[in-house]
């Protein structure tokens, strides 16, 4: 696993090499902005799942949503908001590193990279990965941080408005991961291998 300062870009030479070797390019959005737009339905579904879990675990949220007197949202800017922003940044970085944990031989791989930019940390790999493993890599941050974590926080007495928000942000931020899973599930045959090349995905 290597450190890099930049997010991955598509290597045209690698694309040509993969195609010449019989790999097939996945039909997918060609940039992150379009991927986020197309994944909006997943974002909404994920948000409902996260809110549903928190609704039954966190009573203040339940009271907030069923209050027939209506509600008022008030924002107060305090110096501590910077701390919250840092925690959100770290939480989304954790999301990316959970992806990395499930990459085969991640620590020994010379085709797997990690880094931190202005928005969050990131992990990417050009390793050849089985379809099933690719799906596991893609789904685990959503399962661990938005489905399992709220129950753990609730048991520890740490489930509050902010941690509920963290789980919700992660849930909605996993929408592109869910989109990728659907694209792979629909297009890639069982038992195939997958290689990422920047914003391009190939399978064989």
Short mmCIF file of C-alpha atoms in Angstrom, two decimals:
data_model
loop_
_atom_site.label_atom_id
_atom_site.label_comp_id
_atom_site.label_asym_id
_atom_site.label_seq_id
_atom_site.Cartn_x
_atom_site.Cartn_y
_atom_site.Cartn_z
CA UNK A 1 0.00 0.00 0.00
CA UNK A 2 1.46 3.33 -1.08
CA UNK A 3 0.80 6.98 -0.23
CA UNK A 4 -0.23 9.43 -2.96
CA UNK A 5 -1.25 13.09 -2.94
CA UNK A 6 -3.69 12.89 -5.85
CA UNK A 7 -6.90 11.05 -6.61
CA UNK A 8 -6.57 8.48 -9.41
CA UNK A 9 -6.84 9.50 -13.05
CA UNK A 10 -7.66 7.20 -15.93
CA UNK A 11 -4.51 5.74 -17.45
CA UNK A 12 -5.22 5.62 -21.20
CA UNK A 13 -2.37 3.20 -21.83
CA UNK A 14 -3.77 0.80 -19.22
CA UNK A 15 -7.25 1.13 -20.78
CA UNK A 16 -5.90 0.21 -24.21
CA UNK A 17 -3.90 -2.68 -22.74
CA UNK A 18 -6.93 -4.10 -20.92
CA UNK A 19 -9.13 -3.88 -24.02
CA UNK A 20 -6.44 -5.57 -26.14
CA UNK A 21 -6.32 -8.38 -23.56
CA UNK A 22 -10.06 -8.98 -23.85
CA UNK A 23 -11.34 -6.98 -20.88
CA UNK A 24 -14.75 -5.29 -21.23
CA UNK A 25 -15.42 -1.73 -20.09
CA UNK A 26 -18.29 -1.36 -17.63
CA UNK A 27 -21.08 1.00 -18.70
CA UNK A 28 -20.94 3.61 -15.95
CA UNK A 29 -20.84 7.40 -15.31
CA UNK A 30 -17.58 8.91 -16.55
CA UNK A 31 -17.11 11.36 -13.67
CA UNK A 32 -18.02 11.75 -10.00
CA UNK A 33 -20.56 14.56 -10.49
CA UNK A 34 -22.69 12.49 -12.87
CA UNK A 35 -22.32 9.43 -10.62
CA UNK A 36 -23.63 11.41 -7.63
CA UNK A 37 -26.57 12.71 -9.68
CA UNK A 38 -27.53 9.24 -10.94
CA UNK A 39 -27.12 7.76 -7.46
CA UNK A 40 -29.65 10.19 -5.93
CA UNK A 41 -32.36 7.48 -5.57
CA UNK A 42 -29.87 5.38 -3.57
CA UNK A 43 -29.09 8.44 -1.46
CA UNK A 44 -32.77 8.82 -0.59
CA UNK A 45 -33.22 5.10 0.14
CA UNK A 46 -30.09 5.03 2.31
CA UNK A 47 -31.26 8.10 4.21
CA UNK A 48 -34.60 6.43 4.97
CA UNK A 49 -32.80 3.29 6.19
CA UNK A 50 -30.57 5.34 8.49
CA UNK A 51 -33.47 7.42 9.82
CA UNK A 52 -35.55 4.25 10.33
CA UNK A 53 -32.80 2.70 12.48
CA UNK A 54 -32.25 5.88 14.48
CA UNK A 55 -36.01 6.34 14.89
CA UNK A 56 -36.24 3.18 16.99
CA UNK A 57 -32.93 3.57 18.80
CA UNK A 58 -32.84 7.29 19.56
CA UNK A 59 -36.01 8.43 21.34
CA UNK A 60 -35.45 12.21 20.91
CA UNK A 61 -35.55 11.69 17.13
CA UNK A 62 -38.77 9.69 17.45
CA UNK A 63 -40.34 12.44 19.56
CA UNK A 64 -39.09 15.05 17.11
CA UNK A 65 -40.68 13.30 14.11
CA UNK A 66 -44.05 12.47 15.70
CA UNK A 67 -44.57 15.82 17.44
CA UNK A 68 -47.95 17.10 16.17
CA UNK A 69 -47.13 20.66 17.24
CA UNK A 70 -44.71 21.06 14.39
CA UNK A 71 -41.04 21.80 14.78
CA UNK A 72 -38.51 24.55 14.34
CA UNK A 73 -34.91 24.12 13.27
CA UNK A 74 -32.44 26.62 14.70
CA UNK A 75 -28.75 26.88 13.88
CA UNK A 76 -26.24 28.43 16.24
CA UNK A 77 -22.68 28.96 15.03
CA UNK A 78 -20.14 28.36 17.79
CA UNK A 79 -16.36 27.87 17.82
CA UNK A 80 -16.97 24.18 18.56
CA UNK A 81 -18.46 23.77 15.08
CA UNK A 82 -14.89 23.48 13.77
CA UNK A 83 -14.43 20.40 15.92
CA UNK A 84 -17.60 18.88 14.47
CA UNK A 85 -16.37 19.58 10.94
CA UNK A 86 -13.07 17.83 11.71
CA UNK A 87 -14.93 14.82 13.14
CA UNK A 88 -17.10 14.60 10.01
CA UNK A 89 -13.93 14.76 7.90
CA UNK A 90 -12.36 11.94 9.94
CA UNK A 91 -15.56 9.89 9.80
CA UNK A 92 -15.69 10.07 5.99
CA UNK A 93 -11.99 9.22 5.90
CA UNK A 94 -12.78 6.15 8.01
CA UNK A 95 -15.41 5.27 5.38
CA UNK A 96 -12.70 5.21 2.71
CA UNK A 97 -10.25 3.20 4.81
CA UNK A 98 -12.92 0.58 5.49
CA UNK A 99 -13.05 0.10 1.72
CA UNK A 100 -9.29 -0.43 1.84
CA UNK A 101 -9.35 -2.98 4.66
CA UNK A 102 -11.29 -5.40 2.47
CA UNK A 103 -8.95 -5.13 -0.54
CA UNK A 104 -7.01 -8.42 -0.80
CA UNK A 105 -3.45 -8.16 0.59
CA UNK A 106 -3.95 -4.42 1.01
CA UNK A 107 -0.80 -3.81 3.09
CA UNK A 108 1.49 -5.71 0.72
CA UNK A 109 -0.11 -4.47 -2.50
CA UNK A 110 1.94 -2.09 -4.66
CA UNK A 111 -1.20 -1.31 -6.70
CA UNK A 112 -3.19 0.08 -3.78
CA UNK A 113 -2.87 3.73 -2.76
CA UNK A 114 -4.12 5.96 0.02
CA UNK A 115 -4.08 9.71 0.53
CA UNK A 116 -5.82 12.74 2.02
CA UNK A 117 -7.13 15.75 0.13
CA UNK A 118 -9.17 18.82 1.09
CA UNK A 119 -12.39 16.82 1.39
CA UNK A 120 -11.46 13.50 3.00
CA UNK A 121 -9.09 10.58 2.84
CA UNK A 122 -9.26 8.20 -0.09
CA UNK A 123 -8.19 4.69 -1.03
CA UNK A 124 -8.02 3.19 -4.50
CA UNK A 125 -6.55 0.13 -6.14
CA UNK A 126 -5.82 -1.25 -9.59
CA UNK A 127 -5.59 -4.79 -8.24
CA UNK A 128 -7.55 -7.50 -10.05
CA UNK A 129 -10.50 -8.27 -7.76
CA UNK A 130 -13.22 -10.93 -7.86
CA UNK A 131 -16.77 -9.68 -8.46
CA UNK A 132 -18.01 -10.85 -5.05
CA UNK A 133 -15.04 -9.23 -3.28
CA UNK A 134 -15.64 -5.99 -5.19
CA UNK A 135 -19.23 -5.92 -3.93
CA UNK A 136 -18.06 -6.59 -0.36
CA UNK A 137 -15.46 -3.80 -0.58
CA UNK A 138 -18.12 -1.40 -1.86
CA UNK A 139 -20.87 -2.19 0.67
CA UNK A 140 -18.93 -2.56 3.94
CA UNK A 141 -18.65 1.15 4.94
CA UNK A 142 -22.43 1.46 4.64
CA UNK A 143 -23.09 -1.71 6.65
CA UNK A 144 -20.52 -1.01 9.37
CA UNK A 145 -20.98 2.75 9.85
CA UNK A 146 -24.67 3.27 9.09
CA UNK A 147 -26.33 -0.01 10.11
CA UNK A 148 -24.17 -1.70 12.77
CA UNK A 149 -22.55 1.36 14.39
CA UNK A 150 -25.83 2.96 15.62
CA UNK A 151 -26.61 -0.19 17.62
CA UNK A 152 -23.11 -0.18 19.14
CA UNK A 153 -23.35 3.53 19.99
CA UNK A 154 -26.76 2.95 21.54
CA UNK A 155 -25.43 0.17 23.80
CA UNK A 156 -22.50 2.40 24.84
CA UNK A 157 -24.79 5.35 25.52
CA UNK A 158 -23.10 7.41 22.80
CA UNK A 159 -26.01 7.73 20.38
CA UNK A 160 -26.92 11.42 20.21
CA UNK A 161 -27.96 13.99 17.63
CA UNK A 162 -24.44 14.36 16.29
CA UNK A 163 -23.63 10.64 16.02
CA UNK A 164 -27.02 10.09 14.37
CA UNK A 165 -26.04 12.81 11.88
CA UNK A 166 -22.68 11.11 11.24
CA UNK A 167 -24.40 7.82 10.44
CA UNK A 168 -26.86 9.65 8.18
CA UNK A 169 -24.08 11.47 6.30
CA UNK A 170 -22.23 8.20 5.79
CA UNK A 171 -25.44 6.52 4.64
CA UNK A 172 -26.16 9.18 2.03
CA UNK A 173 -22.49 9.33 1.06
CA UNK A 174 -22.61 5.60 0.29
CA UNK A 175 -25.02 6.20 -2.60
CA UNK A 176 -22.31 6.02 -5.28
CA UNK A 177 -21.04 2.78 -3.72
CA UNK A 178 -24.55 1.32 -4.04
CA UNK A 179 -24.77 2.54 -7.64
CA UNK A 180 -21.47 0.80 -8.43
CA UNK A 181 -22.72 -2.41 -6.83
CA UNK A 182 -25.85 -2.37 -9.00
CA UNK A 183 -23.89 -1.67 -12.18
CA UNK A 184 -21.48 -4.51 -11.41
CA UNK A 185 -24.26 -6.91 -10.37
CA UNK A 186 -26.17 -6.28 -13.60
CA UNK A 187 -23.28 -6.25 -16.09
CA UNK A 188 -20.49 -8.44 -14.73
CA UNK A 189 -20.88 -12.24 -15.08
CA UNK A 190 -20.52 -14.48 -12.03
CA UNK A 191 -16.92 -15.40 -11.25
CA UNK A 192 -15.45 -12.52 -13.26
CA UNK A 193 -12.59 -10.27 -12.20
CA UNK A 194 -12.74 -6.48 -12.01
CA UNK A 195 -10.04 -3.83 -12.43
CA UNK A 196 -10.47 -0.12 -11.70
CA UNK A 197 -8.60 2.41 -13.80
CA UNK A 198 -9.43 5.87 -12.49
CA UNK A 199 -13.12 6.41 -13.26
CA UNK A 200 -13.19 3.43 -15.60
CA UNK A 201 -14.00 -0.12 -14.58
CA UNK A 202 -13.15 -3.23 -16.59
CA UNK A 203 -14.17 -6.86 -16.16
CA UNK A 204 -13.16 -10.20 -17.61
#
